mmCIF file with all atom_site columns, C-alpha atoms in Angstrom:
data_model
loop_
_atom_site.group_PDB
_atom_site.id
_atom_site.type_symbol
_atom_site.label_atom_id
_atom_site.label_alt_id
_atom_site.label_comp_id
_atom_site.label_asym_id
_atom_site.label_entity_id
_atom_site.label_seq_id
_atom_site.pdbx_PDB_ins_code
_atom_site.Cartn_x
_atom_site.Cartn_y
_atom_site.Cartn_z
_atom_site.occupancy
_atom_site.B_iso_or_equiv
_atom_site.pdbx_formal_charge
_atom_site.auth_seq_id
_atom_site.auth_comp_id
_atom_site.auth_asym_id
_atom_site.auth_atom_id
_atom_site.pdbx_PDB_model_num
ATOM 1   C CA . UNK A 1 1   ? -9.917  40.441 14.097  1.00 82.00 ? 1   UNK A CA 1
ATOM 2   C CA . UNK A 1 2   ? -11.349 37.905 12.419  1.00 93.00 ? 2   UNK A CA 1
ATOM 3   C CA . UNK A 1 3   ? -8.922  34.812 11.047  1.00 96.00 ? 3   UNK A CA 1
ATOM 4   C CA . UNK A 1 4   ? -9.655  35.407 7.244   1.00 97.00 ? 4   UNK A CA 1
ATOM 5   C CA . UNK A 1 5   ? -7.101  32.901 5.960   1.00 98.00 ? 5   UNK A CA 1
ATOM 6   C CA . UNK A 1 6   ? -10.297 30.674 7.707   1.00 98.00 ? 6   UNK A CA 1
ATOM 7   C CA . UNK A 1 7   ? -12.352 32.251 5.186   1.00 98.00 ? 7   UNK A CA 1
ATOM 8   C CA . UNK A 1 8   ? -10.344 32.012 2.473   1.00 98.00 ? 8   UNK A CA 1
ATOM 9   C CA . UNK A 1 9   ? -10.358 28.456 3.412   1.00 98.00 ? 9   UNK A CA 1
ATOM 10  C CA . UNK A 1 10  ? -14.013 27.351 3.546   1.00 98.00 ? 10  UNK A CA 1
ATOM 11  C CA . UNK A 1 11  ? -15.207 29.983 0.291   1.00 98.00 ? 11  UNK A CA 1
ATOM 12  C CA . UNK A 1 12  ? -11.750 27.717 -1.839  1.00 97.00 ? 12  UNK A CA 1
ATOM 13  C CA . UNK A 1 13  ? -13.206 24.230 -0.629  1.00 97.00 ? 13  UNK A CA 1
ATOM 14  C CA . UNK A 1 14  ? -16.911 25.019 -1.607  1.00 96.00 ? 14  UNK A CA 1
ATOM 15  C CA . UNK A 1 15  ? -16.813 25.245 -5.454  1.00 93.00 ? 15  UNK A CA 1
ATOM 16  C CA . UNK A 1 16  ? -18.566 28.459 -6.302  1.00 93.00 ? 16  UNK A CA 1
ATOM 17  C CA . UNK A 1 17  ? -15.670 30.171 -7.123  1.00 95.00 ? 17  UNK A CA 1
ATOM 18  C CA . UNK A 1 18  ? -13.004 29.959 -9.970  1.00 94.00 ? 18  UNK A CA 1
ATOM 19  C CA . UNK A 1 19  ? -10.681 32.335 -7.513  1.00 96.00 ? 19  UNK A CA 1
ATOM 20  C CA . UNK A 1 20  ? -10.504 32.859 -4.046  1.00 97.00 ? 20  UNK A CA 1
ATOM 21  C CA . UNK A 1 21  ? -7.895  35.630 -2.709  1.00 97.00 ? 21  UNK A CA 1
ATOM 22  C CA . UNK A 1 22  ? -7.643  38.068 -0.426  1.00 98.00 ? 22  UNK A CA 1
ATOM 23  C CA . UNK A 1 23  ? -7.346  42.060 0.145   1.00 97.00 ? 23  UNK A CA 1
ATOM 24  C CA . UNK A 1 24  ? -4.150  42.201 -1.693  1.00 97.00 ? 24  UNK A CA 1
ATOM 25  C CA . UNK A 1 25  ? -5.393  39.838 -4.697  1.00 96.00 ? 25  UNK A CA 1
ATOM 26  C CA . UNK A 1 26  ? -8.465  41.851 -4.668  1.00 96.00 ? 26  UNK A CA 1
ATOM 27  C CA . UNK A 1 27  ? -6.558  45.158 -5.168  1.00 95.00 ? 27  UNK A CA 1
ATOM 28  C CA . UNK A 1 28  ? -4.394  44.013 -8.012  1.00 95.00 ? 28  UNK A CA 1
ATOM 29  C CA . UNK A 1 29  ? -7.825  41.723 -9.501  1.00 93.00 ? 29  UNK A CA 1
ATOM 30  C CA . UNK A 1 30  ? -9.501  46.134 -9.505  1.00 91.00 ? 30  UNK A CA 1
ATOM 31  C CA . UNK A 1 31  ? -6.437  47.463 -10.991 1.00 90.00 ? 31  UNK A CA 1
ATOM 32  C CA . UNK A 1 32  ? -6.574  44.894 -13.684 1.00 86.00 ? 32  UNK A CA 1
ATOM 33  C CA . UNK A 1 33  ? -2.790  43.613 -12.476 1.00 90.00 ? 33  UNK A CA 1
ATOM 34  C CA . UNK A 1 34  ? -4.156  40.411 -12.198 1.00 88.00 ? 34  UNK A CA 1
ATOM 35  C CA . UNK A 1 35  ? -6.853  38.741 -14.521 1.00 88.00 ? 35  UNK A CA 1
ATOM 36  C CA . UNK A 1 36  ? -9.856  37.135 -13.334 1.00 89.00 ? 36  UNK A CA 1
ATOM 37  C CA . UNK A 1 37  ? -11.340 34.044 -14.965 1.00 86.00 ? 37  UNK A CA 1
ATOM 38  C CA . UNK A 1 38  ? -13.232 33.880 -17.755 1.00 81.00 ? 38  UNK A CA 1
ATOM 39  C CA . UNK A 1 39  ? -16.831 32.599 -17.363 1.00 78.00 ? 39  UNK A CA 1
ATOM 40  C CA . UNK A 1 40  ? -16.350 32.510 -13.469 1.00 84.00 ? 40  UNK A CA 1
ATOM 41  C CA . UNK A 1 41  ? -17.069 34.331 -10.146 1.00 92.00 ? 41  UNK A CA 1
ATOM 42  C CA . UNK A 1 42  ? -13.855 35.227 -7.777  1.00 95.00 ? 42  UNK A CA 1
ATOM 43  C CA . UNK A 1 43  ? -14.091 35.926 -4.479  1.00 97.00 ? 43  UNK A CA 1
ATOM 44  C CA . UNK A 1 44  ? -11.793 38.425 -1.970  1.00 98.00 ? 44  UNK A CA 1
ATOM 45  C CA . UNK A 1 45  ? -12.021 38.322 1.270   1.00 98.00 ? 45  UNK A CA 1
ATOM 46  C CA . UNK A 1 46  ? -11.441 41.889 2.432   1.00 98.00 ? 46  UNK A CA 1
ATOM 47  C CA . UNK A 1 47  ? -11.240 42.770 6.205   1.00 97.00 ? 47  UNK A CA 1
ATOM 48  C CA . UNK A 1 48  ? -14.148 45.557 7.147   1.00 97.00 ? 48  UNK A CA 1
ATOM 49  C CA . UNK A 1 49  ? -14.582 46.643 10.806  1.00 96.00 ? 49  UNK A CA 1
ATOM 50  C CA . UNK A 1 50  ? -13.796 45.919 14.392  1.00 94.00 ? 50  UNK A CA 1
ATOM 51  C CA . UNK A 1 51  ? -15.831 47.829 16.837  1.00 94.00 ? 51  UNK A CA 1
ATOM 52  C CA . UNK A 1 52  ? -15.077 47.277 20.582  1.00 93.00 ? 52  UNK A CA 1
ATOM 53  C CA . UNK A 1 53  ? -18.014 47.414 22.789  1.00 92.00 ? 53  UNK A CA 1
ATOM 54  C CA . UNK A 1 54  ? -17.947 48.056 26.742  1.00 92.00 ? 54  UNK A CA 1
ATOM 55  C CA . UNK A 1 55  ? -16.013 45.845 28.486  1.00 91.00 ? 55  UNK A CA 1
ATOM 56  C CA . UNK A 1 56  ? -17.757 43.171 30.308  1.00 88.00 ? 56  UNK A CA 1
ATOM 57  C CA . UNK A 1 57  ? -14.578 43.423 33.245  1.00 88.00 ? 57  UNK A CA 1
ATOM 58  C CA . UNK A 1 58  ? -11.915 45.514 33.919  1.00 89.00 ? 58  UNK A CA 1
ATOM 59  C CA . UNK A 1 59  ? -9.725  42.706 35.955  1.00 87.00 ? 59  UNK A CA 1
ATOM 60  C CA . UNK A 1 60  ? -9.276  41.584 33.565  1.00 87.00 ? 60  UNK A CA 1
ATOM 61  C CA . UNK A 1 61  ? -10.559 43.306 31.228  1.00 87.00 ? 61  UNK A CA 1
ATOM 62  C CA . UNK A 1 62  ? -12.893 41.435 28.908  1.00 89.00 ? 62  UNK A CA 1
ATOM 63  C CA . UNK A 1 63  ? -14.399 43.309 25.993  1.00 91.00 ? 63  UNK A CA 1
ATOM 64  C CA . UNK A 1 64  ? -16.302 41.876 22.835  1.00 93.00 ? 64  UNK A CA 1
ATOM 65  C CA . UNK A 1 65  ? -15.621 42.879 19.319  1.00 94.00 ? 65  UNK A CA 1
ATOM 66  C CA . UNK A 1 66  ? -18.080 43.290 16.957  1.00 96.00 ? 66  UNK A CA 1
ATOM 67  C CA . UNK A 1 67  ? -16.220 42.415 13.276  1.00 96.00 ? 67  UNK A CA 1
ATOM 68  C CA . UNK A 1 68  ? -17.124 42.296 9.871   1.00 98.00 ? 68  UNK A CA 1
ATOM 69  C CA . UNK A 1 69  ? -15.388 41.359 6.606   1.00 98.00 ? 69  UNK A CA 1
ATOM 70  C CA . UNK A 1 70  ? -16.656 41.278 2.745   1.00 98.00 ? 70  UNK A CA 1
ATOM 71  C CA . UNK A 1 71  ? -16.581 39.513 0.264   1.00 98.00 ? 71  UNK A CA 1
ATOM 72  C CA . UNK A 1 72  ? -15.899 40.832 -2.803  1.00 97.00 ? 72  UNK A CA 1
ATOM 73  C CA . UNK A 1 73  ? -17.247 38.838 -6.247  1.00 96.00 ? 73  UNK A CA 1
ATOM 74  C CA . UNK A 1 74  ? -16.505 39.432 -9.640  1.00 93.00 ? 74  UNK A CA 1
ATOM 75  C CA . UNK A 1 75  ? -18.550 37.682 -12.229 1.00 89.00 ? 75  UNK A CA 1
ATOM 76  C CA . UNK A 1 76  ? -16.826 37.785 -15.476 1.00 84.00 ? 76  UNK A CA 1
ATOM 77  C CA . UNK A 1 77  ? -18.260 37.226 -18.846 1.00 75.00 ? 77  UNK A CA 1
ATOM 78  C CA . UNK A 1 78  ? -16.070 37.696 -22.163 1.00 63.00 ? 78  UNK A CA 1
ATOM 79  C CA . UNK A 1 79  ? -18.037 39.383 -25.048 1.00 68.00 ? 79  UNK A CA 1
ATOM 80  C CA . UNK A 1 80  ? -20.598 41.083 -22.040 1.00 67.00 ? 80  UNK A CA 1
ATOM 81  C CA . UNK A 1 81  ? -20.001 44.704 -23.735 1.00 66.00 ? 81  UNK A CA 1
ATOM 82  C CA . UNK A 1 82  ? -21.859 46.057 -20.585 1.00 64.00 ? 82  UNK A CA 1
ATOM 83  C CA . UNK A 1 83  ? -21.458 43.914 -17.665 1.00 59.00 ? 83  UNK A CA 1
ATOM 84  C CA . UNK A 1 84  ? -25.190 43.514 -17.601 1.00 65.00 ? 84  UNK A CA 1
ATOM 85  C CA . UNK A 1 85  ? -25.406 39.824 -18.996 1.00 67.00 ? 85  UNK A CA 1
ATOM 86  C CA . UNK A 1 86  ? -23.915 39.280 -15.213 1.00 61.00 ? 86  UNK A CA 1
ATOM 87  C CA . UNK A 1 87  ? -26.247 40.848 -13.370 1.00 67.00 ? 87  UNK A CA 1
ATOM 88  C CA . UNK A 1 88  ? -28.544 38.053 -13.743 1.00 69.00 ? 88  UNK A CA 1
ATOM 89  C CA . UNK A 1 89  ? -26.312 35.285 -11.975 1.00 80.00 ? 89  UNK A CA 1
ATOM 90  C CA . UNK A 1 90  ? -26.191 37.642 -8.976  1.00 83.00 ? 90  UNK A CA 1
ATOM 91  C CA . UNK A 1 91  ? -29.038 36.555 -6.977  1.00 84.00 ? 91  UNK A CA 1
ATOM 92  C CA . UNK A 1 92  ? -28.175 32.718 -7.635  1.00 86.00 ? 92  UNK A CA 1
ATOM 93  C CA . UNK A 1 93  ? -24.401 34.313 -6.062  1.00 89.00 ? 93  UNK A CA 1
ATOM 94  C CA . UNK A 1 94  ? -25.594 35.744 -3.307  1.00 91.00 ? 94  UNK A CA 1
ATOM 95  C CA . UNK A 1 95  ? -27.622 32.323 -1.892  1.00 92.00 ? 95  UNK A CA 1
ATOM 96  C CA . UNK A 1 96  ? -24.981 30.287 -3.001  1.00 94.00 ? 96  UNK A CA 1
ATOM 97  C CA . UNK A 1 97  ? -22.288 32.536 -1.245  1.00 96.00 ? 97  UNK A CA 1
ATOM 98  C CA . UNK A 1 98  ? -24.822 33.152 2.218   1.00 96.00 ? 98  UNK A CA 1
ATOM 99  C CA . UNK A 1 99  ? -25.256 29.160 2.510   1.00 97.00 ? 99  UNK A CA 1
ATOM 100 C CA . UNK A 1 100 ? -21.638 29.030 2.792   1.00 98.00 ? 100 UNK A CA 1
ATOM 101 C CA . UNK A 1 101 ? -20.772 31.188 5.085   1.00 98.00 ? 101 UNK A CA 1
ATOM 102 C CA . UNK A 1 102 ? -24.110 32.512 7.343   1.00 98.00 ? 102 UNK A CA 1
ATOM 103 C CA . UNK A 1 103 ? -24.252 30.424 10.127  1.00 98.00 ? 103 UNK A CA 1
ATOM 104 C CA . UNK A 1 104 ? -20.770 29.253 10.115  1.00 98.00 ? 104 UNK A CA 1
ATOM 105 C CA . UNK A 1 105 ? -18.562 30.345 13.007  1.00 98.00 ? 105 UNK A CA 1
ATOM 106 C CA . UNK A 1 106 ? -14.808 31.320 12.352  1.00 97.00 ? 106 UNK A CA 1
ATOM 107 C CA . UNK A 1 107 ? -12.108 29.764 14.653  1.00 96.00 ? 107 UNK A CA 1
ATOM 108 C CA . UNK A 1 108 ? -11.395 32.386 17.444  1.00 92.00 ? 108 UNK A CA 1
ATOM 109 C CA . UNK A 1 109 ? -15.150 33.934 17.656  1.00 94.00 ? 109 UNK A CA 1
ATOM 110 C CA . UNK A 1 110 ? -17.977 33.961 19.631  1.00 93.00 ? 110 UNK A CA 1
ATOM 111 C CA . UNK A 1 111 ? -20.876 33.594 17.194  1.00 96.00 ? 111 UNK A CA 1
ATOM 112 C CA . UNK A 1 112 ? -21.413 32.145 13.923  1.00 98.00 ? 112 UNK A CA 1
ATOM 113 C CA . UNK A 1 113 ? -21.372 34.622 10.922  1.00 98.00 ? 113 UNK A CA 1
ATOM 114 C CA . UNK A 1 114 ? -24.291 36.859 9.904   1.00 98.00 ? 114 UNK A CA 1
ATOM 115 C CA . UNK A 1 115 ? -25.703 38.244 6.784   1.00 98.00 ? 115 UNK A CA 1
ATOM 116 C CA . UNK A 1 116 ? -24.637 42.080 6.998   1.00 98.00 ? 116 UNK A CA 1
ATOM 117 C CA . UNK A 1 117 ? -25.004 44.888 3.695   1.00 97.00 ? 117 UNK A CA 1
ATOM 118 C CA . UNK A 1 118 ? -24.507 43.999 0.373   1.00 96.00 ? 118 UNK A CA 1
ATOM 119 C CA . UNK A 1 119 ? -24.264 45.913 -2.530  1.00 95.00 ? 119 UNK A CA 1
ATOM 120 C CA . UNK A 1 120 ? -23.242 46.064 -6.990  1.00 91.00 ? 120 UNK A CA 1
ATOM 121 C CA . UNK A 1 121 ? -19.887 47.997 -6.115  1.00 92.00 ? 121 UNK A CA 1
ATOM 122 C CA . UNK A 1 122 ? -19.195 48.866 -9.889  1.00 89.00 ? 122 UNK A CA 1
ATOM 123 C CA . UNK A 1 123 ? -19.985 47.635 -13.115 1.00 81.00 ? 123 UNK A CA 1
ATOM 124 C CA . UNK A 1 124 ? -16.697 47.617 -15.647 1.00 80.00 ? 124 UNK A CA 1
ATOM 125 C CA . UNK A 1 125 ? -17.114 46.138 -19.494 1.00 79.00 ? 125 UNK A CA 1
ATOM 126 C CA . UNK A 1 126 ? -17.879 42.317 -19.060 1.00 79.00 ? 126 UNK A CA 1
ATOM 127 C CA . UNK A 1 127 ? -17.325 42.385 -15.070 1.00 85.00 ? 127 UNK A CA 1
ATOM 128 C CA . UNK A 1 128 ? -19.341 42.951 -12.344 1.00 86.00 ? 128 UNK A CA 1
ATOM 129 C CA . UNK A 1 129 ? -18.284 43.593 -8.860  1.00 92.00 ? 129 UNK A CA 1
ATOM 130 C CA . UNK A 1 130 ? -20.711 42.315 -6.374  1.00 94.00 ? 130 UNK A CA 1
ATOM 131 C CA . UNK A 1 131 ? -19.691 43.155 -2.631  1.00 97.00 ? 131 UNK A CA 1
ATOM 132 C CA . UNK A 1 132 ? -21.499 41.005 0.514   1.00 98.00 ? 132 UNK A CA 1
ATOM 133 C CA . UNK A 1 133 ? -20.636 41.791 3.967   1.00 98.00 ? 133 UNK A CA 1
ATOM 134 C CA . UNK A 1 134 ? -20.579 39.340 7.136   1.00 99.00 ? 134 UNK A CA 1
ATOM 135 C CA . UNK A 1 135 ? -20.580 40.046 10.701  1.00 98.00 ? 135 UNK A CA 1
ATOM 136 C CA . UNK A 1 136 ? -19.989 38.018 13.675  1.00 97.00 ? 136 UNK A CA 1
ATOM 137 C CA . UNK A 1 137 ? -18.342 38.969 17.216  1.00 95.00 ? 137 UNK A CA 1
ATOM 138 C CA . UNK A 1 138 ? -15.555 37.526 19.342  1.00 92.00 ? 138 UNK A CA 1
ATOM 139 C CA . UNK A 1 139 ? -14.730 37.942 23.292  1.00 86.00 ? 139 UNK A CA 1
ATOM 140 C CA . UNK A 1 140 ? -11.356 37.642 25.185  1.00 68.00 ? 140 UNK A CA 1
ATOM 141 C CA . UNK A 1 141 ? -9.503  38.898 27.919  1.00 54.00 ? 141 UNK A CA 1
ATOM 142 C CA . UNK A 1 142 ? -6.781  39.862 25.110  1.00 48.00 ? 142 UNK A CA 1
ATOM 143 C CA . UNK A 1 143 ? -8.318  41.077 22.439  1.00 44.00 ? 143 UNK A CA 1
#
């Protein structure tokens, strides 16, 4: 599994975000438990997949993981009726948020971090939720 608190790490320290958080914070951030910043993007790191492949031994055995995480953004703007007046940030997001983190590799793996799927997750009055995913793979003897 990937270390997210890593993650969490490098996305706090680079400045595009008003909020950085995790699964949990993201949860509560949907429900509306906690509020997001006005005029900001927040980021949540939310574990994805880990998908063992063969292993490469059996004494011992060494196997590599392919994992993945996302990161969920919400771009809130007060007074955007729609959530449409943040669709237009979303490309300069989506650079801004690759350059951080493609190419990067996460204490503990293999490989640095790739681009995976990304996708608008939900539009909500004056919020949108923007969801990248990131892949890399790590290799041990016990994993």
């Amino acid at each position: 599994m990937i270390d997210h608190a890593a993650v969490i790490a490098r996305l706090t320290g680079c400045g595009l975000f008003r909020k950085v958080g995790g699964a949990v914070e993201g949860a509560a951030a949907i429900d509306g438990k906690t509020p997001l910043p006005d005029g900001g993007i927040s980021a949540f790191v939310i574990p994805m997949t880990d998908t063992p492949e063969a292993p490469i031994s059996y004494d011992p055995v060494v196997q590599t993981v392919a994992s993945s995480f996302g990161v969920l953004c919400a771009l809130k703007r007060a007074g955007d009726a729609t959530g449409a007046g943040a669709l237009d940030p979303l490309k300069t997001l989506s650079d801004g948020l690759a350059g951080v983190l493609v190419g990067w590799t996460v204490p503990g793996t293999l490989l640095p971090l790739i681009l995976g799927p990304a996708r608008l997750m939900d539009l909500q009055p004056g919020i949108v939720w923007w969801l990248a995913e990131f892949e890399t793979k790590s290799c041990g003897a016990d994993l």
